[in-house]
Short mmCIF file of C-alpha atoms in Angstrom, two decimals:
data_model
loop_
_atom_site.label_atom_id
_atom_site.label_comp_id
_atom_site.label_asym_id
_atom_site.label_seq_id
_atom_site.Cartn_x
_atom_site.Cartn_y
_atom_site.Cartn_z
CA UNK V 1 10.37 -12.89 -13.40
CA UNK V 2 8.95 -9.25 -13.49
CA UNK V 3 9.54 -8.50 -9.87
CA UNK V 4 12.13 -7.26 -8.27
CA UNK V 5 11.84 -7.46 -4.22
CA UNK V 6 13.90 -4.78 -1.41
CA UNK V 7 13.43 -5.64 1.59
CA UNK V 8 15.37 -5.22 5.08
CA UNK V 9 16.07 -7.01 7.83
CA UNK V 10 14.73 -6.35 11.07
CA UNK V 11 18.47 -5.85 12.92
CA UNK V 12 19.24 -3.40 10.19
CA UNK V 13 18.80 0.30 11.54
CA UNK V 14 16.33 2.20 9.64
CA UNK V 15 17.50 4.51 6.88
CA UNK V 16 15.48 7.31 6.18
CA UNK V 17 16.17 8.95 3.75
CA UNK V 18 13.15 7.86 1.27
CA UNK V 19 13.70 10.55 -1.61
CA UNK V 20 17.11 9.01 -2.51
CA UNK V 21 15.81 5.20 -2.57
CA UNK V 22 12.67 6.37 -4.60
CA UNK V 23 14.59 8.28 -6.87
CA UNK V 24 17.20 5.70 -7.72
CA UNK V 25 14.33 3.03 -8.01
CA UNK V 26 11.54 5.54 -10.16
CA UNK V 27 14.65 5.67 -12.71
CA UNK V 28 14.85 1.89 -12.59
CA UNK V 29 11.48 0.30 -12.78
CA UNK V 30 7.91 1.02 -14.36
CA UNK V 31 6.12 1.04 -11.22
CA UNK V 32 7.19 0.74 -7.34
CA UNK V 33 4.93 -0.34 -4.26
CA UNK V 34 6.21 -0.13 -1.17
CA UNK V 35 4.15 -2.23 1.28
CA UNK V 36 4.08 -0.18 3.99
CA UNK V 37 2.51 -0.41 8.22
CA UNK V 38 2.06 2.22 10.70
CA UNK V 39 5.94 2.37 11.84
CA UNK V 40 7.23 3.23 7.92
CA UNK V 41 8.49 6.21 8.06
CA UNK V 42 6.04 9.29 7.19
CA UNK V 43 8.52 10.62 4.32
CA UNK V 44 7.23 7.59 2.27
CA UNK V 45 3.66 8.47 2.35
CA UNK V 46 4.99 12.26 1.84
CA UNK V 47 6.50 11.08 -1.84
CA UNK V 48 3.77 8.62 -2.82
CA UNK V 49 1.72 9.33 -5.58
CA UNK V 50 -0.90 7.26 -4.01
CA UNK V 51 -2.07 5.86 -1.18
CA UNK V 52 -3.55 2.50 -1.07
CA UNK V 53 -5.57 1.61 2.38
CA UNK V 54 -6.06 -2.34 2.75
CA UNK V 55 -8.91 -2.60 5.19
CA UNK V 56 -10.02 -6.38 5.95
CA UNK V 57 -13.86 -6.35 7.50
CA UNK V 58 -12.87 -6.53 10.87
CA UNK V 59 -14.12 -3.38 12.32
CA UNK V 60 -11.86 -3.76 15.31
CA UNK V 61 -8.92 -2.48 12.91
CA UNK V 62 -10.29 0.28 11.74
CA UNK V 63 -9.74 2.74 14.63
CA UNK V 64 -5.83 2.69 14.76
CA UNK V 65 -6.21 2.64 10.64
CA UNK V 66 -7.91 6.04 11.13
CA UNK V 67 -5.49 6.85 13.95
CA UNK V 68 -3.00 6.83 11.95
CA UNK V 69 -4.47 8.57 9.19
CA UNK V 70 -5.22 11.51 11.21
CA UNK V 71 -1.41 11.83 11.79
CA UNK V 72 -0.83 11.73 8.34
CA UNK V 73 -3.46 14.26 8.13
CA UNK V 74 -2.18 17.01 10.66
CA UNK V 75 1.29 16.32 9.44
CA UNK V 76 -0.58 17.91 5.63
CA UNK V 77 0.80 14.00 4.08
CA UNK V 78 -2.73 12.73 3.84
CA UNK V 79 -4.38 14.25 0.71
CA UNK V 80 -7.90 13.17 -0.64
CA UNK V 81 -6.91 12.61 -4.14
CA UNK V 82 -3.86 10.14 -2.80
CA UNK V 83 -6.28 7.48 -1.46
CA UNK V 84 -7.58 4.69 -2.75
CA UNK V 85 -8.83 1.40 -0.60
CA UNK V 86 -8.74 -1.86 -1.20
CA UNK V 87 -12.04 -3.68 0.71
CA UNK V 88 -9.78 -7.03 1.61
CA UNK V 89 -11.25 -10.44 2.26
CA UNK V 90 -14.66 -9.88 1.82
CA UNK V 91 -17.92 -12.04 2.16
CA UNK V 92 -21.56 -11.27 3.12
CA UNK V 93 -22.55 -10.31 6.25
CA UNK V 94 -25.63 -8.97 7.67
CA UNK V 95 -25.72 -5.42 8.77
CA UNK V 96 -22.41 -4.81 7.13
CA UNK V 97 -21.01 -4.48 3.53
CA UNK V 98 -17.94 -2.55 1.54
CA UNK V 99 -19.70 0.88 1.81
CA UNK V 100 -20.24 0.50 5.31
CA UNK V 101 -16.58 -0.35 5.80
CA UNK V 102 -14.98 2.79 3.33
CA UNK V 103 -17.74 5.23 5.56
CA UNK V 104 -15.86 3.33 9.07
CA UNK V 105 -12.27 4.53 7.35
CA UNK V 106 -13.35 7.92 6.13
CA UNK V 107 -13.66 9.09 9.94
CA UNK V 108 -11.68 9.51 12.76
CA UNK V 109 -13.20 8.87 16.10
CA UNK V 110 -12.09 9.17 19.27
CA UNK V 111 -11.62 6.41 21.85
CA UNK V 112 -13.88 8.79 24.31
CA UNK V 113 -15.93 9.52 21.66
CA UNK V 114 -15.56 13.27 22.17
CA UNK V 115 -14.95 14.03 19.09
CA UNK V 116 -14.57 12.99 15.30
CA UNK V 117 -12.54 14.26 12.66
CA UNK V 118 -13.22 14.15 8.76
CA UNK V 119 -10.40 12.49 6.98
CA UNK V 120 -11.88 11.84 3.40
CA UNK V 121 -14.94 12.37 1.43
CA UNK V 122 -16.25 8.24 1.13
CA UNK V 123 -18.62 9.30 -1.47
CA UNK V 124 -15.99 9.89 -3.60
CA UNK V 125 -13.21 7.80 -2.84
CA UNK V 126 -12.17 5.36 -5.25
CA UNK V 127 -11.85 1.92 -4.22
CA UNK V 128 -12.50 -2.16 -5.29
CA UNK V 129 -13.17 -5.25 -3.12
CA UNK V 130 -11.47 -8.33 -2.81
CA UNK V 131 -13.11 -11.44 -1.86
CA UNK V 132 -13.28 -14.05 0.31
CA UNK V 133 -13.86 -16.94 -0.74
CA UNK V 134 -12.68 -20.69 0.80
CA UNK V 135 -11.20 -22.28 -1.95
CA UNK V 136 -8.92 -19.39 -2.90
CA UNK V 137 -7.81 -19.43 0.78
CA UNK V 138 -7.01 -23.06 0.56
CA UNK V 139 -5.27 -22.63 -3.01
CA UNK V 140 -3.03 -19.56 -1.36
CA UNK V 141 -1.84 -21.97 1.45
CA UNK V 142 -1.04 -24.67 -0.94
CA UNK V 143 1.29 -22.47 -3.26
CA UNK V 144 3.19 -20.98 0.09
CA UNK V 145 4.28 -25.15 0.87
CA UNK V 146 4.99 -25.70 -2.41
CA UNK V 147 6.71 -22.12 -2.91
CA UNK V 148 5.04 -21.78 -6.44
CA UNK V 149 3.51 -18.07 -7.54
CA UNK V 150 0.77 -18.42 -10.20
CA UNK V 151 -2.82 -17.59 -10.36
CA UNK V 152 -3.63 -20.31 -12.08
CA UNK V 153 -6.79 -22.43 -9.87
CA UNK V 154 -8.28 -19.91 -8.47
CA UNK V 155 -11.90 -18.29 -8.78
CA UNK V 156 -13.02 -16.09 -11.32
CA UNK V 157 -14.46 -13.61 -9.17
CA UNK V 158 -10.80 -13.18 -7.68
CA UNK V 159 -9.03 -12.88 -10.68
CA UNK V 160 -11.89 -10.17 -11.98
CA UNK V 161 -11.23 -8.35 -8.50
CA UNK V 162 -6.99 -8.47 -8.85
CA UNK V 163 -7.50 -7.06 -12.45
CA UNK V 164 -10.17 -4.16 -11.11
CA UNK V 165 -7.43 -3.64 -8.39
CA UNK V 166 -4.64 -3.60 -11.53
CA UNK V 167 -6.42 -1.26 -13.29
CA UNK V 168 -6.69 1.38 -10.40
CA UNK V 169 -2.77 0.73 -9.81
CA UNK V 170 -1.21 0.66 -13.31
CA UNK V 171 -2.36 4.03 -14.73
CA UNK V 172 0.29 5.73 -12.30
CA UNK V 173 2.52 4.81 -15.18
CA UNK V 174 1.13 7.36 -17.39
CA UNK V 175 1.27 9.72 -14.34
CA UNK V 176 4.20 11.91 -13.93
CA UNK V 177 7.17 10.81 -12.35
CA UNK V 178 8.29 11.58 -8.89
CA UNK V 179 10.47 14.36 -8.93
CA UNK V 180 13.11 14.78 -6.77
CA UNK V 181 13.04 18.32 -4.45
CA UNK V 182 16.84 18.60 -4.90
CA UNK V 183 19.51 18.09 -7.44
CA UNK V 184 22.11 16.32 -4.46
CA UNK V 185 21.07 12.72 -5.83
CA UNK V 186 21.82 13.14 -9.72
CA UNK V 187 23.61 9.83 -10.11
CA UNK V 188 21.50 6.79 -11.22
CA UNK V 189 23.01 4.91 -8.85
CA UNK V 190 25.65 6.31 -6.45
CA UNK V 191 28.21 3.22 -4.47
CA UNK V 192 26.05 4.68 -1.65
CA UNK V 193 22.86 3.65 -2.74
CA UNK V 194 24.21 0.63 -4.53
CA UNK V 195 25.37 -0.26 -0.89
CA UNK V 196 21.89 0.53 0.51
CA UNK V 197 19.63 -1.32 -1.95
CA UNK V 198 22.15 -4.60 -2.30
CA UNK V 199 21.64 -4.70 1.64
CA UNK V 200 17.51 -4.95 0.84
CA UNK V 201 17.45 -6.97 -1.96
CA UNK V 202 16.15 -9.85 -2.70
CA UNK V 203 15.16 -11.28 -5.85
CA UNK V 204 12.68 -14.13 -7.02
CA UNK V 205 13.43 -16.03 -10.06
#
């Protein structure tokens, strides 16, 4: 009952410009996340105050993670201090381990293997691990049939991660506030941006 959802439909053409819907919503709410892929638009990442990469342990994903990453990086989006990772879905496995999979993200290499390129220091990147663990998996699956949202059931060890994970999120609250690089969007909410964010949303009770 804390959450407000925006979201858009895939038929809906995409709107770019990202520093009026993050100004109307920064004036609005405490925090905002924007769950974001490889095809969000770059002006996102350009605003964000951080930059969270989710990075399961399949090293197969890594490469077009760090692909992208260097784009950010030429494009001067991708700065050190805005990343943070989040190990996802982790669980023991010989030869490999959360450091092993922050030093994988930290460079770019090239398919030919010509060349790499530095994108962050992983000795001094901040980030937490998530784990996997079967009975959490099973308990996740169970509350999407029965359309319930609690974290009531499951493990310890995943509620001690989620609260690590809140605790690297929720001091952006003390942070200061995005600032606008204009004064065109002054209004709280203009009929414009009403328009646009009543199109997106979607709320759960």
């Amino acid at each position: 009952n804390k959450l407000t959802v925006y979201t858009s439909l895939p038929t809906e053409p995409e709107d770019p410009n990202a520093e009026a819907i993050l100004e109307t919503l920064v004036k609005n709410y405490s925090l905002v996340l924007i769950d974001s892929d490889f095809d969000t638009p770059i002006t996102f990442f350009d605003y964000a105050q951080e930059i969270y990469l989710v990075q399961s342990m399949d090293i197969l994903t890594i490469q077009p993670l760090t692909a992208f990453l260097r784009e950010l990086k030429a494009k001067n989006v991708l700065t050190p201090e805005k990343i943070k990772i989040v190990v996802n879905k982790c669980t023991k496995i010989r030869g490999l381990n959360s450091k092993v999979i922050v030093g994988g993200m930290a460079f770019y290499n090239d398919p030919s293997m010509s060349y790499m390129k530095d994108l962050f220091d992983k000795d001094k990147v901040n980030y937490c691990v998530i784990p996997f663990e079967v009975q959490n998996y099973i308990k996740y699956l169970d509350a999407l049939i029965t359309c319930t949202v609690s974290l009531n059931g499951y493990s310890k060890s995943l509620i001690t991660a989620l609260r690590e994970l809140c605790n690297m999120i929720y001091p952006l609250i003390s942070k200061p506030v995005y600032s606008p690089r204009g004064d065109k969007y002054k209004d709280n909410f203009s009929n414009e941006m009403n328009d646009t964010l009543n199109k997106m949303k979607r709320k759960y009770q």
